[in-house]
Short mmCIF file of C-alpha atoms and ligand atoms in Angstrom, two decimals:
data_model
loop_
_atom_site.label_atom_id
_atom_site.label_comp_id
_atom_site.label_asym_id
_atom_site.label_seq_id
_atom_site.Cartn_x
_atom_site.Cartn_y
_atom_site.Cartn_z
CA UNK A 1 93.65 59.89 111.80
CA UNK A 2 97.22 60.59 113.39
CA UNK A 3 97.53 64.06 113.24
CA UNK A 4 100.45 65.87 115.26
CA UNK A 5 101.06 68.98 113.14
CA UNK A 6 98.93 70.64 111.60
CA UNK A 7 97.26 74.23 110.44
CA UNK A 8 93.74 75.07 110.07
CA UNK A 9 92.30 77.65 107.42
CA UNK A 10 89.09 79.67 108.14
CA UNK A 11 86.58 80.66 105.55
CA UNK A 12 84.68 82.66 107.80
CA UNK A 13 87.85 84.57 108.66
CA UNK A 14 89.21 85.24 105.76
CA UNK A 15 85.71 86.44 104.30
CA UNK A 16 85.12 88.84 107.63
CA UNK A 17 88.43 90.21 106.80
CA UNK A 18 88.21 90.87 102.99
CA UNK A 19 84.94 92.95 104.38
CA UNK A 20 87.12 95.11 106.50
CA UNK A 21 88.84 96.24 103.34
CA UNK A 22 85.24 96.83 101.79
CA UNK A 23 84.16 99.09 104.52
CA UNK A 24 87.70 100.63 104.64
CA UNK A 25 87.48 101.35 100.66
CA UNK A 26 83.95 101.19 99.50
CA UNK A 27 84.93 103.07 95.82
CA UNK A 28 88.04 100.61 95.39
CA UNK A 29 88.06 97.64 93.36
CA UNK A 30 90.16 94.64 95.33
CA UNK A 31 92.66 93.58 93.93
CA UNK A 32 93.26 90.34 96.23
CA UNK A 33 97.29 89.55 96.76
CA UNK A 34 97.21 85.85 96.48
CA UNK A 35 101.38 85.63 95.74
CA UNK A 36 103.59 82.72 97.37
CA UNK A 37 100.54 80.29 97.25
CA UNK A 38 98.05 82.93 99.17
CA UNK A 39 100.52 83.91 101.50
CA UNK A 40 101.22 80.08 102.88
CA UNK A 41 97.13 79.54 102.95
CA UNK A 42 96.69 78.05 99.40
CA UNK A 43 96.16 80.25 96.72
CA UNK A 44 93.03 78.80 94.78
CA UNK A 45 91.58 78.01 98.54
CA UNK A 46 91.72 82.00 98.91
CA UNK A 47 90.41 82.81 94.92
CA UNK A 48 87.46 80.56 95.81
CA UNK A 49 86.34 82.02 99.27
CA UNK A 50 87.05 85.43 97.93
CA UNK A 51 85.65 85.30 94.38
CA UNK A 52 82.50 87.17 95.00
CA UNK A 53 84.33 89.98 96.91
CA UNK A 54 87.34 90.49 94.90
CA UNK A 55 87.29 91.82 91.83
CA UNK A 56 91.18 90.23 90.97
CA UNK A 57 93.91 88.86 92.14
CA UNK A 58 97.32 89.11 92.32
CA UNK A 59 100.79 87.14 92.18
CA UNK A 60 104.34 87.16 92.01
CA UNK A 61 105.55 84.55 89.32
CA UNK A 62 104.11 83.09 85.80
CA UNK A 63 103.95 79.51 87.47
CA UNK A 64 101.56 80.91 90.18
CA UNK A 65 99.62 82.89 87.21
CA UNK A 66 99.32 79.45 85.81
CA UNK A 67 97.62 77.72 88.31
CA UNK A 68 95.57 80.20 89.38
CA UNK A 69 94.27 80.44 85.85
CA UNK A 70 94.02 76.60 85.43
CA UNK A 71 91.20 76.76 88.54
CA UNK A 72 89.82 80.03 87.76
CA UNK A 73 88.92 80.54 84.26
CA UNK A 74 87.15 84.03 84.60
CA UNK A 75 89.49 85.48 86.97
CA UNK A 76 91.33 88.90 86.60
CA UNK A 77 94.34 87.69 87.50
CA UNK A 78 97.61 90.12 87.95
CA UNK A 79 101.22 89.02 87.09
CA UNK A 80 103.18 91.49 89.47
CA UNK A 81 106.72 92.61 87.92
CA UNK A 82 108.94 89.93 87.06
CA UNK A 83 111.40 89.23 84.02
CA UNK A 84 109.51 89.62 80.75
CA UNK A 85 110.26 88.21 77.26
CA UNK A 86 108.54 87.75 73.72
CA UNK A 87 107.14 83.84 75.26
CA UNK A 88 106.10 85.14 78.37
CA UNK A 89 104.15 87.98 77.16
CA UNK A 90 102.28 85.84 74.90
CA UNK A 91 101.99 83.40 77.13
CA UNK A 92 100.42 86.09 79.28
CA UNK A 93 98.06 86.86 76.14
CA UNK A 94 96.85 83.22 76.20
CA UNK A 95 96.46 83.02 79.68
CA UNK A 96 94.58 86.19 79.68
CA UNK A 97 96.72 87.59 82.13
CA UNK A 98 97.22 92.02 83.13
CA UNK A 99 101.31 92.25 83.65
CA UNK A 100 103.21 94.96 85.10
CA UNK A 101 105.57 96.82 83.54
CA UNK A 102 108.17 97.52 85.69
CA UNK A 103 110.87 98.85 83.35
CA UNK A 104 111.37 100.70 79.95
CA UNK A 105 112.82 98.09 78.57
CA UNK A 106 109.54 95.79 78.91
CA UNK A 107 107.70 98.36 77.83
CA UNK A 108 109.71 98.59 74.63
CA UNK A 109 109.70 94.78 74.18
CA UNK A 110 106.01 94.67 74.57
CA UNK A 111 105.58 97.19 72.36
CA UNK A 112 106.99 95.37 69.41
CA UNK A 113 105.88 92.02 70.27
CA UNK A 114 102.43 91.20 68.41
CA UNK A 115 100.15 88.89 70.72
CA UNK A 116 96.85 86.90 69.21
CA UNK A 117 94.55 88.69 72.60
CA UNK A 118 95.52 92.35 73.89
CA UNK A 119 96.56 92.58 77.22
CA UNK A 120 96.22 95.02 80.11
CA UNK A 121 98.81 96.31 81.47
CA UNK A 122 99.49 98.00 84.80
CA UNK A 123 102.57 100.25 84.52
CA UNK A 124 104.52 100.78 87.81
CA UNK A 125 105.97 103.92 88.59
CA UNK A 126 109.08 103.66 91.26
CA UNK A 127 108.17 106.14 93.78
CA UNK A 128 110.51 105.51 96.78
CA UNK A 129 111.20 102.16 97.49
CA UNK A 130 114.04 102.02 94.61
CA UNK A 131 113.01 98.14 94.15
CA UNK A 132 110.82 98.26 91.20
CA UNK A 133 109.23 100.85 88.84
CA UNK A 134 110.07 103.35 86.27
CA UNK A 135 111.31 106.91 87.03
CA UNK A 136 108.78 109.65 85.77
CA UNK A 137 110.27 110.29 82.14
CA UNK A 138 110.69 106.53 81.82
CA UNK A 139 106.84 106.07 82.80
CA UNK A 140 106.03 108.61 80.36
CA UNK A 141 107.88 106.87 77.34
CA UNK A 142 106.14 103.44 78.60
CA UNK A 143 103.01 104.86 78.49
CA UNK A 144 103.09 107.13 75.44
CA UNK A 145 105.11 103.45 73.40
CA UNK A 146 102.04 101.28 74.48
CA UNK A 147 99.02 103.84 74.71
CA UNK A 148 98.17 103.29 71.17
CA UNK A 149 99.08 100.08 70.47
CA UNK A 150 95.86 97.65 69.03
CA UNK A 151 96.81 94.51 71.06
CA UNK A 152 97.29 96.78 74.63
CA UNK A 153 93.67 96.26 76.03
CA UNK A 154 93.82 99.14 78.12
CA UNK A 155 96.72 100.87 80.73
CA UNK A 156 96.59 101.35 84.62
CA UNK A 157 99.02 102.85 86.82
CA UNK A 158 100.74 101.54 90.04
CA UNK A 159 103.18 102.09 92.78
CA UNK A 160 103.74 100.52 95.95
CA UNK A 161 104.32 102.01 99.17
CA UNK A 162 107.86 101.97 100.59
CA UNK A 163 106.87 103.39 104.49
CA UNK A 164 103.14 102.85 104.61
CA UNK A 165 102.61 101.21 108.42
CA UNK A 166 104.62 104.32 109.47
CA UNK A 167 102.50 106.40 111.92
CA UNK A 168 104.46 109.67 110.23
CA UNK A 169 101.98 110.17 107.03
CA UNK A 170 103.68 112.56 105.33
CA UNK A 171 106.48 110.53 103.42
CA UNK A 172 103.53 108.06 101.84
CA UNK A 173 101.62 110.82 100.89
CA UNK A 174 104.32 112.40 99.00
CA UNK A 175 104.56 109.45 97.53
CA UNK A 176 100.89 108.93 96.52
CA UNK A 177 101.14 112.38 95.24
CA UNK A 178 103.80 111.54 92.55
CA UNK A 179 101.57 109.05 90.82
CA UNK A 180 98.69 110.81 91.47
CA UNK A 181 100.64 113.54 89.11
CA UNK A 182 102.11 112.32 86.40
CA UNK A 183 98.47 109.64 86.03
CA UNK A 184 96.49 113.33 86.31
CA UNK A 185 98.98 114.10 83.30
CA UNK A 186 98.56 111.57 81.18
CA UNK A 187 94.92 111.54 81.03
CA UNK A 188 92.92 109.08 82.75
CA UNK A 189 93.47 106.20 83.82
CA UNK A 190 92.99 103.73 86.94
CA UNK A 191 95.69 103.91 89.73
CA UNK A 192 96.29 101.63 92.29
CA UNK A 193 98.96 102.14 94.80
CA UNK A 194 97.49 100.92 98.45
CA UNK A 195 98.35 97.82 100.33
CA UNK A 196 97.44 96.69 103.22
CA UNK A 197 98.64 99.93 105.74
CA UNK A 198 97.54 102.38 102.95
CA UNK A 199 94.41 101.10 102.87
CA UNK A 200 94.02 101.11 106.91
CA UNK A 201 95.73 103.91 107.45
CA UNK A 202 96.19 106.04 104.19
CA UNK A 203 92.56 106.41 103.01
CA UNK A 204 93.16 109.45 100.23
CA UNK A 205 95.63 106.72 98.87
CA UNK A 206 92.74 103.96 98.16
CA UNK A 207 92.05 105.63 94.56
CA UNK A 208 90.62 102.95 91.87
CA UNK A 209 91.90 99.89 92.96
CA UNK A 210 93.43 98.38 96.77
CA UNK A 211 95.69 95.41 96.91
CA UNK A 212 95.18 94.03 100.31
CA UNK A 213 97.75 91.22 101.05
CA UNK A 214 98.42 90.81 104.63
CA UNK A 215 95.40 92.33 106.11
CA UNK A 216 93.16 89.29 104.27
CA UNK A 217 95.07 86.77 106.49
CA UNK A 218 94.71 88.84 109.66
CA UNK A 219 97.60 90.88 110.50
CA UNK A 220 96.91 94.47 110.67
CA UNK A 221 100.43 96.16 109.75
CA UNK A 222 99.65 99.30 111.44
CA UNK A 223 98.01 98.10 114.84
CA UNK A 224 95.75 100.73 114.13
CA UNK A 225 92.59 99.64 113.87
CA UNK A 226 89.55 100.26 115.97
CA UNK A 227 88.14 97.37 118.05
CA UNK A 228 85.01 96.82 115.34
CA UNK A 229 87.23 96.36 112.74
CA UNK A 230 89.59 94.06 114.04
CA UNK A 231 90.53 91.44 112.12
CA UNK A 232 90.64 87.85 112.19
CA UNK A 233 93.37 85.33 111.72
CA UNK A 234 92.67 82.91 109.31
CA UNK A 235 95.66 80.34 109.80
CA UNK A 236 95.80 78.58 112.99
CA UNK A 237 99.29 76.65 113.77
CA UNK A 238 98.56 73.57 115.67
CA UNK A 239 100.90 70.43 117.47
CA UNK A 240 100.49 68.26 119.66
CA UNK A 241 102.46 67.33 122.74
CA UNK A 242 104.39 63.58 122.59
CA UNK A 243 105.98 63.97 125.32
CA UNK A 244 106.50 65.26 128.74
CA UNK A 245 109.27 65.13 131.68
CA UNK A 246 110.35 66.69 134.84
CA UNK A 247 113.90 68.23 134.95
CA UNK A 248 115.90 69.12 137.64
CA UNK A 249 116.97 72.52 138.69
CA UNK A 250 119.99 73.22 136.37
CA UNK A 251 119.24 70.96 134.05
CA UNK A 252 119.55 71.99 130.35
CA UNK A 253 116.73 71.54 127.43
CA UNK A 254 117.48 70.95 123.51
CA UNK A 255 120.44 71.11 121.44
CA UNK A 256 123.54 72.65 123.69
CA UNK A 257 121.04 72.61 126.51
CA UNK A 258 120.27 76.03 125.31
CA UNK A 259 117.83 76.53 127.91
CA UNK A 260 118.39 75.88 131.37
CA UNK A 261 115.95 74.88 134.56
CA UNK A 262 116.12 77.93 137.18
CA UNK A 263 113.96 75.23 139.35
CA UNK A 264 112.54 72.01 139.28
CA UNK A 265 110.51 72.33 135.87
CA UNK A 266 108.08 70.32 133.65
CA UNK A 267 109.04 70.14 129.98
CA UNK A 268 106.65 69.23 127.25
CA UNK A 269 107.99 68.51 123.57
CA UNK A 270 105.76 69.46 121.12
CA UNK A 271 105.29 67.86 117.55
CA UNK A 272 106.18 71.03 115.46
CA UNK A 273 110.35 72.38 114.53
CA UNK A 274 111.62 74.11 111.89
CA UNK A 275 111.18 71.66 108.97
CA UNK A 276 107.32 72.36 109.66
CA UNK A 277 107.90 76.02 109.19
CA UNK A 278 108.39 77.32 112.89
CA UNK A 279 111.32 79.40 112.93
CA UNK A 280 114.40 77.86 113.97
CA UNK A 281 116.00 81.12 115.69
CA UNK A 282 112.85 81.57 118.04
CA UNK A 283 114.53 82.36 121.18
CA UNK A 284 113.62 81.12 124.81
CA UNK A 285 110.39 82.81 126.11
CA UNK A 286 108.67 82.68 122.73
CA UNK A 287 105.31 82.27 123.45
CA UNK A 288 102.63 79.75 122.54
CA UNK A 289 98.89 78.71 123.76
CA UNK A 290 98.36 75.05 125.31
CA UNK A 291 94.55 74.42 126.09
CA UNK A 292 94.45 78.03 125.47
CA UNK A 293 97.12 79.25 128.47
CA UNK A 294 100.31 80.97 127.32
CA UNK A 295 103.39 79.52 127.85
CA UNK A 296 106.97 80.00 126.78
CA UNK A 297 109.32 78.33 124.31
CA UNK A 298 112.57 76.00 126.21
CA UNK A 299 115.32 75.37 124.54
CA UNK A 300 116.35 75.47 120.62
CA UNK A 301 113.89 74.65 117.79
CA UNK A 302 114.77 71.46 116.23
CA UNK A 303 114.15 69.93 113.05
CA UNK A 304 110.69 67.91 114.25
CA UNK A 305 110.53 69.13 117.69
CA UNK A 306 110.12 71.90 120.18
CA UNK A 307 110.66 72.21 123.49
CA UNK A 308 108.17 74.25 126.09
CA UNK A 309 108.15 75.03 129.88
CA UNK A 310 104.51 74.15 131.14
CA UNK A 311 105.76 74.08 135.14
CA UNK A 312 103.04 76.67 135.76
CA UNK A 313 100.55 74.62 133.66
CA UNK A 314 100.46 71.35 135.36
CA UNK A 315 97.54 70.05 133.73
CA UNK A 316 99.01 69.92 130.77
CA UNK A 317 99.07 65.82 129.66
CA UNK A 318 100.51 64.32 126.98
CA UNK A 319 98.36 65.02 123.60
CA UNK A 320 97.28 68.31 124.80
CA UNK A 321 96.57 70.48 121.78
CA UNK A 322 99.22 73.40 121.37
CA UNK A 323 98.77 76.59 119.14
CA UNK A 324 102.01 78.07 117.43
CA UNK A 325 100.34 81.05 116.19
CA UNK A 326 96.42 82.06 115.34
CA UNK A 327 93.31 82.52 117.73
CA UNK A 328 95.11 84.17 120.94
CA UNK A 329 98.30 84.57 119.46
CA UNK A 330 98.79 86.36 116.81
CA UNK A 331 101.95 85.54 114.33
CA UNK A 332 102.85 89.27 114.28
CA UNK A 333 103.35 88.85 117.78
CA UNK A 334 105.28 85.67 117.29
CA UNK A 335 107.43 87.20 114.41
CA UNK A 336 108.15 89.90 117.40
CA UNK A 337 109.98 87.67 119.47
CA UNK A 338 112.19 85.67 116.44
CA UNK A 339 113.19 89.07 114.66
CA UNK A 340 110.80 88.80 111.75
CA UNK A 341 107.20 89.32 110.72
CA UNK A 342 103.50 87.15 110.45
CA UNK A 343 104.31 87.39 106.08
CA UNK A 344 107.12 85.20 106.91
CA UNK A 345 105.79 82.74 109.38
CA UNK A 346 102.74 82.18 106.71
CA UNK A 347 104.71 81.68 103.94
CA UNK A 348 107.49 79.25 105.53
CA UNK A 349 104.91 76.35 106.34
CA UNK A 350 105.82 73.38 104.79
CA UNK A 351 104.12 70.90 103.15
CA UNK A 352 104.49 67.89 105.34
CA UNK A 353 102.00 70.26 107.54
CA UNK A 354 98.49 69.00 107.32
CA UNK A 355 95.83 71.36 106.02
CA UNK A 356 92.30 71.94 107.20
CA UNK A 357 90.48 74.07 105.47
CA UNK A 358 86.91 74.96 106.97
C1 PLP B 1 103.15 95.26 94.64
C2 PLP B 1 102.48 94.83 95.91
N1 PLP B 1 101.28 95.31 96.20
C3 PLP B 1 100.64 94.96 97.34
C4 PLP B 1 101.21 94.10 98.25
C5 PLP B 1 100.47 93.74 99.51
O1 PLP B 1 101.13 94.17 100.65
P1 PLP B 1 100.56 93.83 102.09
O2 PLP B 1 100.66 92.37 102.23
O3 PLP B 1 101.44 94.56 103.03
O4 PLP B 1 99.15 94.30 102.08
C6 PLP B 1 102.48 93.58 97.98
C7 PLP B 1 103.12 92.69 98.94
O5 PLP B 1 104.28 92.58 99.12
C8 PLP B 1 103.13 93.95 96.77
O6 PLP B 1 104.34 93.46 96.47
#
């Protein structure tokens, strides 16, 4: 099998993390964030490892609903706010699909749109982040328009966290605190409001149901948790070396010689560049693992190919085995050095990567 580029998906991972969130929120029901094809690591792979521990699952667009559905018949599967009309609600009442309403105006449009199976819906309350979500009076009309309504299965209420991986508490719980209100005032009902960070490091926030996203694929948001609950990354990025040479001291590496030899130095180009999803703007020094040993990142990221200094490593033989991000390198850590974060790097692999799942 030629095999240069590839990532590798663990089971075992992913089903030691979703247990983290069980011990962190034994009451909660899990609402399992599957969006943007599982975060980059396959959306039905995830729904099938997790489908005994989650009780649902979540995504961002009706196309992603769709397949989801198409593989899991029985699945509670969330539609999170998007643009609604009269086709894609019903469509949402075939597909047996909960929706959030975001906005008044859905609310309204829902409200007046008769559907062959009643739907649940999960009305979102904009408590800070100014993204999505009603204000408080609007959430009020939305509820009061749909709370009686024969083909509304049943209502739940939602926010979303603006500041949650903050180590400062107070501004999430302020926020918690508004839904928990108005919810309290409108009788009862289930609330969900805690991703990832809430649910590590908010735990009065977990209420009736959690919505883990990031935390399943092994990035802790906060850094905060203890040693026994750490998690465990469940994508491993993986090239191999084609190539290796000796430049001189001075020498320059990569486009516009971006990177240039303080020394004699031994360059190794690696089978991985930003059409495979590694991040173009990684700077110099970026690390990565080859046979397990960091080294650092020489020269621009091009299209195919990247460029490392192994001088220090001089073992290293074409065909080694190098590791962009997972076991020993985290992609938070990764996302450090290029400006951005692991949610990224997960979701930007493309398909021309190979995929084993184990
Ligand atoms: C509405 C909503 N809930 C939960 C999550 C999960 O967040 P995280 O991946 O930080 O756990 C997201 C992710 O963006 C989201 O949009």
């Amino acid at each position: 099998m030629h095999r240069t580029t590839w990532i590798e998906l663990s089971s075992e991972a992913l089903r030691h993390n979703v247990s983290v969130v069980r011990q962190l929120a034994p009451k909660a029901a899990i609402l399992a964030m599957v969006k943007a094809n599982g975060y980059g690591h396959g959306a039905n792979w995830v729904a099938e490892q997790l489908n005994s521990q989650a009780n649902g699952f979540a995504v961002a667009r009706l196309c992603e609903a769709m397949r989801l559905r198409d593989s899991n018949p029985q699945a509670r599967i969330l539609l999170l706010g998007t643009l609604l009309d009269r086709e894609v609600l019903q469509k949402c009442a075939q597909s047996q699909l909960d929706i959030v309403i975001h906005d008044l105006a859905s609310a309204k449009l829902l409200a007046n749109t008769p559907l062959a199976t009643p739907i649940t819906v999960w009305l979102k309350l904009n408590i800070g982040m100014n993204r999505l979500g009603m204000s408080a009076g609007e959430f009020c009309d939305a509820h009061h328009l749909l709370n009686s309504k024969s083909h509304i299965a049943g209502i739940q209420h939602m926010s979303h966290f603006s500041d949650a991986e903050e180590v400062d508490a107070s501004l999430t719980q302020q926020q918690a605190k508004k839904l928990a209100e108005l919810s309290a005032s409108l009788g009862q009902h289930p609330i969900s409001m805690a991703n990832s960070a809430a649910i590590i490091a908010h735990p009065t926030t977990h209420c009736d149901w959690v919505r883990p996203g990031i935390m399943l694929y092994g990035d802790d948001p906060t850094q905060r948790l203890p040693a026994e609950l750490a998690l465990k990354p469940v994508m491993r990025f993986k090239a191999k070396i084609i190539a290796m040479r000796d430049v001189a001291n001075g020498d320059g590496v990569g486009y516009n010689r971006r990177w240039k030899a303080a020394m004699p130095s031994r360059i190794a180009t690696v089978a991985a560049g930003y059409a495979d999803g590694y991040p173009r703007h990684a700077p110099d020094g970026t690390p990565v693992l080859v046979n397990d040993q960091r080294a650092s990142l020489a020269g621009r990221v091009s299209m195919d190919l990247l460029t490392i200094d192994v001088s220090h490593l001089p073992q290293t033989a074409v065909g080694d085995e190098v590791t962009l991000w997972g076991e020993g390198l985290t992609a938070a850590e990764v996302g450090s050095h290029c400006g951005t974060i692991s949610y990224e790097l997960f979701t930007r692999i493309t398909t021309r990567v190979n995929r084993y799942y184990s």
